[in-house]
Structure formats: structure tokens, C-alpha cells
PDB file of C-alpha atoms in Angstrom:
ATOM      1  CA  UNK O 149      -0.080  -0.099  -0.212  1.00 80.00           C
ATOM      2  CA  UNK O 150       1.274   3.568  -0.815  1.00 83.00           C
ATOM      3  CA  UNK O 151       0.584   6.913   0.778  1.00 88.00           C
ATOM      4  CA  UNK O 152       1.695   9.977  -0.708  1.00 89.00           C
ATOM      5  CA  UNK O 153       1.149  13.434   0.379  1.00 88.00           C
ATOM      6  CA  UNK O 154       3.112  16.635  -1.152  1.00 89.00           C
ATOM      7  CA  UNK O 155       4.054  17.985   2.299  1.00 90.00           C
ATOM      8  CA  UNK O 156       7.374  16.270   3.847  1.00 93.00           C
ATOM      9  CA  UNK O 157       5.931  17.303   7.190  1.00 91.00           C
ATOM     10  CA  UNK O 158       2.781  15.453   6.712  1.00 90.00           C
ATOM     11  CA  UNK O 159       4.826  12.140   5.608  1.00 90.00           C
ATOM     12  CA  UNK O 160       7.394  12.660   8.515  1.00 92.00           C
ATOM     13  CA  UNK O 161       4.484  12.815  11.129  1.00 91.00           C
ATOM     14  CA  UNK O 162       2.606   9.806   9.458  1.00 90.00           C
ATOM     15  CA  UNK O 163       2.110   6.466  11.396  1.00 92.00           C
ATOM     16  CA  UNK O 164       4.504   4.040  10.770  1.00 91.00           C
ATOM     17  CA  UNK O 165       2.765   0.801   9.402  1.00 93.00           C
ATOM     18  CA  UNK O 166       4.398  -2.279   8.028  1.00 92.00           C
ATOM     19  CA  UNK O 167       2.106  -2.452   4.907  1.00 91.00           C
ATOM     20  CA  UNK O 168       2.162   1.036   3.883  1.00 91.00           C
ATOM     21  CA  UNK O 169       5.067   2.801   1.998  1.00 90.00           C
ATOM     22  CA  UNK O 170       5.141   6.656   2.566  1.00 92.00           C
ATOM     23  CA  UNK O 171       6.112   9.110   0.010  1.00 91.00           C
ATOM     24  CA  UNK O 172       6.527  12.568  -0.680  1.00 94.00           C
ATOM     25  CA  UNK O 173       4.761  13.344  -4.064  1.00 91.00           C
ATOM     26  CA  UNK O 174       1.981  15.589  -5.403  1.00 92.00           C
ATOM     27  CA  UNK O 175      -1.201  14.186  -6.407  1.00 92.00           C
ATOM     28  CA  UNK O 176      -0.953  14.911 -10.184  1.00 95.00           C
ATOM     29  CA  UNK O 177       2.648  13.522 -10.221  1.00 93.00           C
ATOM     30  CA  UNK O 178       2.605  10.566  -7.784  1.00 92.00           C
ATOM     31  CA  UNK O 179       5.058   8.256  -9.439  1.00 90.00           C
ATOM     32  CA  UNK O 180       2.996   5.143  -9.050  1.00 91.00           C
ATOM     33  CA  UNK O 181       3.308   2.597 -11.985  1.00 92.00           C
ATOM     34  CA  UNK O 182       0.475   2.342 -14.454  1.00 94.00           C
ATOM     35  CA  UNK O 183      -2.551   0.191 -13.902  1.00 95.00           C
ATOM     36  CA  UNK O 184      -1.232  -1.068 -10.578  1.00 94.00           C
ATOM     37  CA  UNK O 185      -3.727   0.270  -7.767  1.00 94.00           C
ATOM     38  CA  UNK O 186      -7.101  -0.896  -6.852  1.00 96.00           C
ATOM     39  CA  UNK O 187      -8.211   2.127  -4.873  1.00 96.00           C
ATOM     40  CA  UNK O 188      -6.914   5.740  -4.663  1.00 96.00           C
ATOM     41  CA  UNK O 189      -8.651   7.347  -1.537  1.00 95.00           C
ATOM     42  CA  UNK O 190      -8.469  11.570  -1.120  1.00 95.00           C
ATOM     43  CA  UNK O 191      -9.650  12.501   2.202  1.00 92.00           C
ATOM     44  CA  UNK O 192     -10.489  16.346   2.676  1.00 89.00           C
ATOM     45  CA  UNK O 193      -7.943  17.415  -0.092  1.00 90.00           C
ATOM     46  CA  UNK O 194      -9.643  17.123  -3.658  1.00 90.00           C
ATOM     47  CA  UNK O 195     -10.142  20.860  -3.680  1.00 86.00           C
ATOM     48  CA  UNK O 196      -6.656  21.428  -3.428  1.00 87.00           C
ATOM     49  CA  UNK O 197      -5.648  19.612  -6.409  1.00 92.00           C
ATOM     50  CA  UNK O 198      -5.430  20.414 -10.350  1.00 93.00           C
ATOM     51  CA  UNK O 199      -8.512  18.372 -10.958  1.00 94.00           C
ATOM     52  CA  UNK O 200      -7.924  17.347 -14.838  1.00 95.00           C
ATOM     53  CA  UNK O 201      -4.383  16.701 -13.845  1.00 96.00           C
ATOM     54  CA  UNK O 202      -5.177  14.563 -11.023  1.00 96.00           C
ATOM     55  CA  UNK O 203      -7.952  12.886 -12.764  1.00 97.00           C
ATOM     56  CA  UNK O 204      -5.296  11.995 -15.641  1.00 96.00           C
ATOM     57  CA  UNK O 205      -3.049  10.591 -13.017  1.00 96.00           C
ATOM     58  CA  UNK O 206      -5.465   8.512 -11.454  1.00 96.00           C
ATOM     59  CA  UNK O 207      -6.913   6.928 -14.395  1.00 96.00           C
ATOM     60  CA  UNK O 208      -3.477   6.124 -15.278  1.00 96.00           C
ATOM     61  CA  UNK O 209      -2.402   4.250 -11.925  1.00 95.00           C
ATOM     62  CA  UNK O 210      -6.034   2.808 -11.429  1.00 96.00           C
ATOM     63  CA  UNK O 211      -6.630  -0.747 -12.725  1.00 96.00           C
ATOM     64  CA  UNK O 212      -9.486  -1.618 -14.668  1.00 94.00           C
ATOM     65  CA  UNK O 213     -12.562  -1.335 -12.457  1.00 95.00           C
ATOM     66  CA  UNK O 214     -10.251   0.389  -9.907  1.00 96.00           C
ATOM     67  CA  UNK O 215     -11.934   3.025  -7.612  1.00 97.00           C
ATOM     68  CA  UNK O 216     -11.396   6.406  -6.863  1.00 97.00           C
ATOM     69  CA  UNK O 217     -12.875   7.708  -3.688  1.00 96.00           C
ATOM     70  CA  UNK O 218     -12.876  11.196  -2.274  1.00 96.00           C
ATOM     71  CA  UNK O 219     -14.325  12.398   0.800  1.00 95.00           C
ATOM     72  CA  UNK O 220     -14.921  16.011   2.422  1.00 93.00           C
ATOM     73  CA  UNK O 221     -16.627  17.357   5.520  1.00 93.00           C
ATOM     74  CA  UNK O 222     -17.789  20.808   6.120  1.00 90.00           C
ATOM     75  CA  UNK O 223     -19.228  22.048   9.138  1.00 95.00           C
ATOM     76  CA  UNK O 224     -19.774  20.227  12.476  1.00 97.00           C
ATOM     77  CA  UNK O 225     -23.073  19.692  14.365  1.00 98.00           C
ATOM     78  CA  UNK O 226     -23.153  19.385  18.197  1.00 98.00           C
ATOM     79  CA  UNK O 227     -26.667  21.035  19.081  1.00 98.00           C
ATOM     80  CA  UNK O 228     -28.466  24.002  17.669  1.00 98.00           C
ATOM     81  CA  UNK O 229     -27.351  26.800  20.050  1.00 98.00           C
ATOM     82  CA  UNK O 230     -23.642  25.833  19.570  1.00 98.00           C
ATOM     83  CA  UNK O 231     -23.934  25.283  15.925  1.00 98.00           C
ATOM     84  CA  UNK O 232     -25.345  28.624  15.553  1.00 98.00           C
ATOM     85  CA  UNK O 233     -22.338  30.254  17.014  1.00 98.00           C
ATOM     86  CA  UNK O 234     -20.091  28.033  15.215  1.00 98.00           C
ATOM     87  CA  UNK O 235     -21.741  28.932  11.928  1.00 97.00           C
ATOM     88  CA  UNK O 236     -21.585  32.516  12.471  1.00 97.00           C
ATOM     89  CA  UNK O 237     -17.920  32.400  13.367  1.00 98.00           C
ATOM     90  CA  UNK O 238     -17.246  30.247  10.184  1.00 97.00           C
ATOM     91  CA  UNK O 239     -19.233  32.632   7.883  1.00 96.00           C
ATOM     92  CA  UNK O 240     -19.189  36.222   9.155  1.00 97.00           C
ATOM     93  CA  UNK O 241     -15.845  36.238  11.687  1.00 98.00           C
ATOM     94  CA  UNK O 242     -13.394  34.301   9.668  1.00 98.00           C
ATOM     95  CA  UNK O 243     -15.045  33.701   6.428  1.00 96.00           C
ATOM     96  CA  UNK O 244     -13.562  36.432   4.254  1.00 96.00           C
ATOM     97  CA  UNK O 245     -10.121  34.849   5.609  1.00 97.00           C
ATOM     98  CA  UNK O 246     -10.950  31.027   3.923  1.00 94.00           C
ATOM     99  CA  UNK O 247      -8.787  30.431   0.760  1.00 90.00           C
ATOM    100  CA  UNK O 248     -10.957  30.326  -2.546  1.00 88.00           C
ATOM    101  CA  UNK O 249     -10.591  26.475  -2.709  1.00 85.00           C
ATOM    102  CA  UNK O 250     -12.717  26.150   0.530  1.00 88.00           C
ATOM    103  CA  UNK O 251     -15.789  26.955  -1.599  1.00 87.00           C
ATOM    104  CA  UNK O 252     -15.282  23.321  -3.485  1.00 87.00           C
ATOM    105  CA  UNK O 253     -15.460  21.730  -0.024  1.00 88.00           C
ATOM    106  CA  UNK O 254     -18.820  23.461   0.486  1.00 89.00           C
ATOM    107  CA  UNK O 255     -19.729  22.435  -3.101  1.00 89.00           C
ATOM    108  CA  UNK O 256     -18.098  19.088  -2.992  1.00 90.00           C
ATOM    109  CA  UNK O 257     -21.047  16.990  -4.249  1.00 88.00           C
ATOM    110  CA  UNK O 258     -21.136  19.214  -7.559  1.00 89.00           C
ATOM    111  CA  UNK O 259     -17.467  19.190  -8.238  1.00 89.00           C
ATOM    112  CA  UNK O 260     -16.483  17.589 -11.823  1.00 90.00           C
ATOM    113  CA  UNK O 261     -15.851  13.659 -11.005  1.00 93.00           C
ATOM    114  CA  UNK O 262     -15.373  11.932 -14.460  1.00 94.00           C
ATOM    115  CA  UNK O 263     -15.737   8.495 -13.511  1.00 95.00           C
ATOM    116  CA  UNK O 264     -18.561   6.161 -13.333  1.00 95.00           C
ATOM    117  CA  UNK O 265     -20.172   7.295 -10.024  1.00 96.00           C
ATOM    118  CA  UNK O 266     -21.686   4.808  -7.576  1.00 95.00           C
ATOM    119  CA  UNK O 267     -23.739   5.510  -4.710  1.00 93.00           C
ATOM    120  CA  UNK O 268     -21.846   5.394  -1.370  1.00 93.00           C
ATOM    121  CA  UNK O 269     -23.209   4.426   2.134  1.00 90.00           C
ATOM    122  CA  UNK O 270     -23.738   7.186   4.398  1.00 91.00           C
ATOM    123  CA  UNK O 271     -21.029   8.075   6.885  1.00 92.00           C
ATOM    124  CA  UNK O 272     -20.299  10.507   9.532  1.00 94.00           C
ATOM    125  CA  UNK O 273     -17.140  11.243  11.852  1.00 95.00           C
ATOM    126  CA  UNK O 274     -17.838  11.752  15.398  1.00 97.00           C
ATOM    127  CA  UNK O 275     -15.736  12.550  18.378  1.00 98.00           C
ATOM    128  CA  UNK O 276     -16.574  13.416  22.085  1.00 98.00           C
ATOM    129  CA  UNK O 277     -15.182  16.743  22.949  1.00 98.00           C
ATOM    130  CA  UNK O 278     -15.354  19.158  25.626  1.00 98.00           C
ATOM    131  CA  UNK O 279     -15.518  23.179  25.092  1.00 98.00           C
ATOM    132  CA  UNK O 280     -11.668  23.363  24.921  1.00 98.00           C
ATOM    133  CA  UNK O 281     -11.591  20.522  22.245  1.00 98.00           C
ATOM    134  CA  UNK O 282     -13.836  22.772  20.271  1.00 98.00           C
ATOM    135  CA  UNK O 283     -12.019  25.730  20.888  1.00 98.00           C
ATOM    136  CA  UNK O 284      -8.714  24.198  19.937  1.00 97.00           C
ATOM    137  CA  UNK O 285     -10.300  22.872  16.771  1.00 97.00           C
ATOM    138  CA  UNK O 286     -11.530  26.422  15.675  1.00 98.00           C
ATOM    139  CA  UNK O 287      -8.240  27.869  16.124  1.00 97.00           C
ATOM    140  CA  UNK O 288      -6.813  25.149  13.589  1.00 95.00           C
ATOM    141  CA  UNK O 289      -8.752  26.514  10.782  1.00 96.00           C
ATOM    142  CA  UNK O 290      -6.730  28.057   7.976  1.00 93.00           C
ATOM    143  CA  UNK O 291      -9.186  30.983   8.115  1.00 96.00           C
ATOM    144  CA  UNK O 292      -8.696  31.590  11.874  1.00 98.00           C
ATOM    145  CA  UNK O 293      -4.572  31.536  11.344  1.00 97.00           C
ATOM    146  CA  UNK O 294      -5.071  33.990   8.400  1.00 97.00           C
ATOM    147  CA  UNK O 295      -7.384  36.454  10.348  1.00 98.00           C
ATOM    148  CA  UNK O 296      -4.727  36.389  13.456  1.00 98.00           C
ATOM    149  CA  UNK O 297      -2.040  36.809  10.667  1.00 98.00           C
ATOM    150  CA  UNK O 298      -3.699  39.781   9.196  1.00 98.00           C
ATOM    151  CA  UNK O 299      -5.029  41.461  12.176  1.00 97.00           C
ATOM    152  CA  UNK O 300      -2.654  40.475  15.161  1.00 97.00           C
ATOM    153  CA  UNK O 301      -5.936  39.278  17.212  1.00 97.00           C
ATOM    154  CA  UNK O 302      -7.643  36.214  17.766  1.00 98.00           C
ATOM    155  CA  UNK O 303     -10.655  35.808  15.816  1.00 98.00           C
ATOM    156  CA  UNK O 304     -12.365  33.368  18.733  1.00 98.00           C
ATOM    157  CA  UNK O 305     -12.437  36.581  21.379  1.00 98.00           C
ATOM    158  CA  UNK O 306     -15.497  37.772  19.067  1.00 98.00           C
ATOM    159  CA  UNK O 307     -17.315  34.538  19.958  1.00 98.00           C
ATOM    160  CA  UNK O 308     -15.808  33.017  22.989  1.00 98.00           C
ATOM    161  CA  UNK O 309     -18.618  34.326  25.575  1.00 98.00           C
ATOM    162  CA  UNK O 310     -21.479  33.591  23.461  1.00 98.00           C
ATOM    163  CA  UNK O 311     -20.007  29.896  22.754  1.00 98.00           C
ATOM    164  CA  UNK O 312     -19.176  29.295  26.728  1.00 98.00           C
ATOM    165  CA  UNK O 313     -23.029  30.387  27.538  1.00 98.00           C
ATOM    166  CA  UNK O 314     -24.335  27.781  24.637  1.00 98.00           C
ATOM    167  CA  UNK O 315     -22.016  25.073  25.834  1.00 98.00           C
ATOM    168  CA  UNK O 316     -22.525  25.484  29.677  1.00 97.00           C
ATOM    169  CA  UNK O 317     -20.234  23.584  31.884  1.00 98.00           C
ATOM    170  CA  UNK O 318     -16.692  23.739  29.978  1.00 98.00           C
ATOM    171  CA  UNK O 319     -16.021  20.260  31.010  1.00 98.00           C
ATOM    172  CA  UNK O 320     -19.145  18.794  30.073  1.00 98.00           C
ATOM    173  CA  UNK O 321     -18.520  16.194  27.058  1.00 98.00           C
ATOM    174  CA  UNK O 322     -20.447  16.571  23.988  1.00 98.00           C
ATOM    175  CA  UNK O 323     -20.815  14.568  20.779  1.00 98.00           C
ATOM    176  CA  UNK O 324     -19.589  16.345  18.038  1.00 98.00           C
ATOM    177  CA  UNK O 325     -20.755  14.870  14.361  1.00 98.00           C
ATOM    178  CA  UNK O 326     -19.395  15.723  10.801  1.00 96.00           C
ATOM    179  CA  UNK O 327     -21.596  14.563   8.017  1.00 93.00           C
ATOM    180  CA  UNK O 328     -18.973  12.904   5.501  1.00 94.00           C
ATOM    181  CA  UNK O 329     -19.740  13.537   1.666  1.00 93.00           C
ATOM    182  CA  UNK O 330     -18.266  10.702  -0.270  1.00 94.00           C
ATOM    183  CA  UNK O 331     -18.114  10.371  -4.068  1.00 95.00           C
ATOM    184  CA  UNK O 332     -16.935   7.067  -5.246  1.00 96.00           C
ATOM    185  CA  UNK O 333     -15.940   6.427  -9.094  1.00 96.00           C
ATOM    186  CA  UNK O 334     -14.879   3.212 -10.969  1.00 96.00           C
ATOM    187  CA  UNK O 335     -12.449   3.457 -13.777  1.00 95.00           C
ATOM    188  CA  UNK O 336     -14.195   1.797 -16.509  1.00 85.00           C
ATOM    189  CA  UNK O 337     -12.777  -1.307 -18.261  1.00 74.00           C
ATOM    190  CA  UNK O 338     -13.092   0.367 -21.606  1.00 58.00           C
ATOM    191  CA  UNK O 339     -10.841   3.308 -20.709  1.00 50.00           C
ATOM    192  CA  UNK O 340      -7.324   2.782 -22.007  1.00 52.00           C
ATOM    193  CA  UNK O 341      -4.755   3.846 -19.463  1.00 51.00           C
ATOM    194  CA  UNK O 342      -3.037   7.692 -20.148  1.00 52.00           C
ATOM    195  CA  UNK O 343       0.305   7.194 -20.986  1.00 48.00           C
TER     196      UNK O 343
END
């Protein structure tokens, strides 16, 4: 099994596994031999790729009837009062600081996907978090970091009091849910490899 990432830092932080070979490579130039892969999985990254070049690379690497899977998630759900604060933070406070590619995550189901699509089962990601976990997560958003770099201030200060009121006891653990959008496509046996 091969796992690639364009970031040396991401590969250096990957959890070692005896059956996984990690390599630094871009999605558009993976270096994977033609027609050797049964499944390509792209998790929360398709919006960063040069899609035409990536799809060409995927078609080349996939065996006949190989599958390309791509997943994405957008906003989390906890409970309505908390979600309202997080959504306002996402759209109004740090919204202007999202990179343009973020819009592709919001419209993931509509991205071009030139493979024979099959209907995936429904999936969701869940976590058990207290308030500090949520705040830490919001701080990792690229829009939060861009806001801080541009303004020299923490944008979370604009919502922290309201978020604390909505959460209640900050040590209370709540279920956090992200609906997962999954796209699955099969390389048709009649497709010639791109070489």
C-alpha cells in the first residue's frame, strides 16, 4: 500500500505501518506505476488539486474497475445553540479569510468527477469533546490563522463568551458530528490508460 502527500512534514508525521510505504509526491505526479492500484482515496484534499491533471493521473494508476474515492466534510453539528455560534464564526467572523478553494468543499457534491459514479453508503465522523477541544479545533482552521496573521488578534475572542454560554459547563463532554460527503467512481474497463 502506498500513501503520498506533497508535504514532507505530513509524511514525517505519518504513523508508521509495516504495510504502508509513505512517499512525498503530488497528487498530479504520484510516481505510481500505471494500472497498479485498486483504490485511490483522497480525504479532505480534492479541492487543493489541479483536478484535470489529478484525474488523468488517477486513471493512469488505477487498474480496470479500480475505484477513486474522495471524501470531504464541512461544518460540524453539536446542538442548535452551539452550531449557531460556530456557523456565525465560520461565515461572518473568519469567512473572508478562507482560501478560495474552501468553496469547493462547500460544493463538494457538485465538483467535476469524470468517473462512473456509484452511490456510497452514508458515513459520518464523530468525536467526544469538551469546550476546550472545540476551541482548539476552531483555532486550527486556516481562516482563523489567516485572520490572526492579518489582524494581529484572535478572532475567537469575538465569539468565546457566546460559545461558553451555549456550551454550559466547559468540562461537559458532547458528541460532535460531521456529515461526511463521499464520492466514489469506477474506472471503466473500456478506458485506455493515459500514458
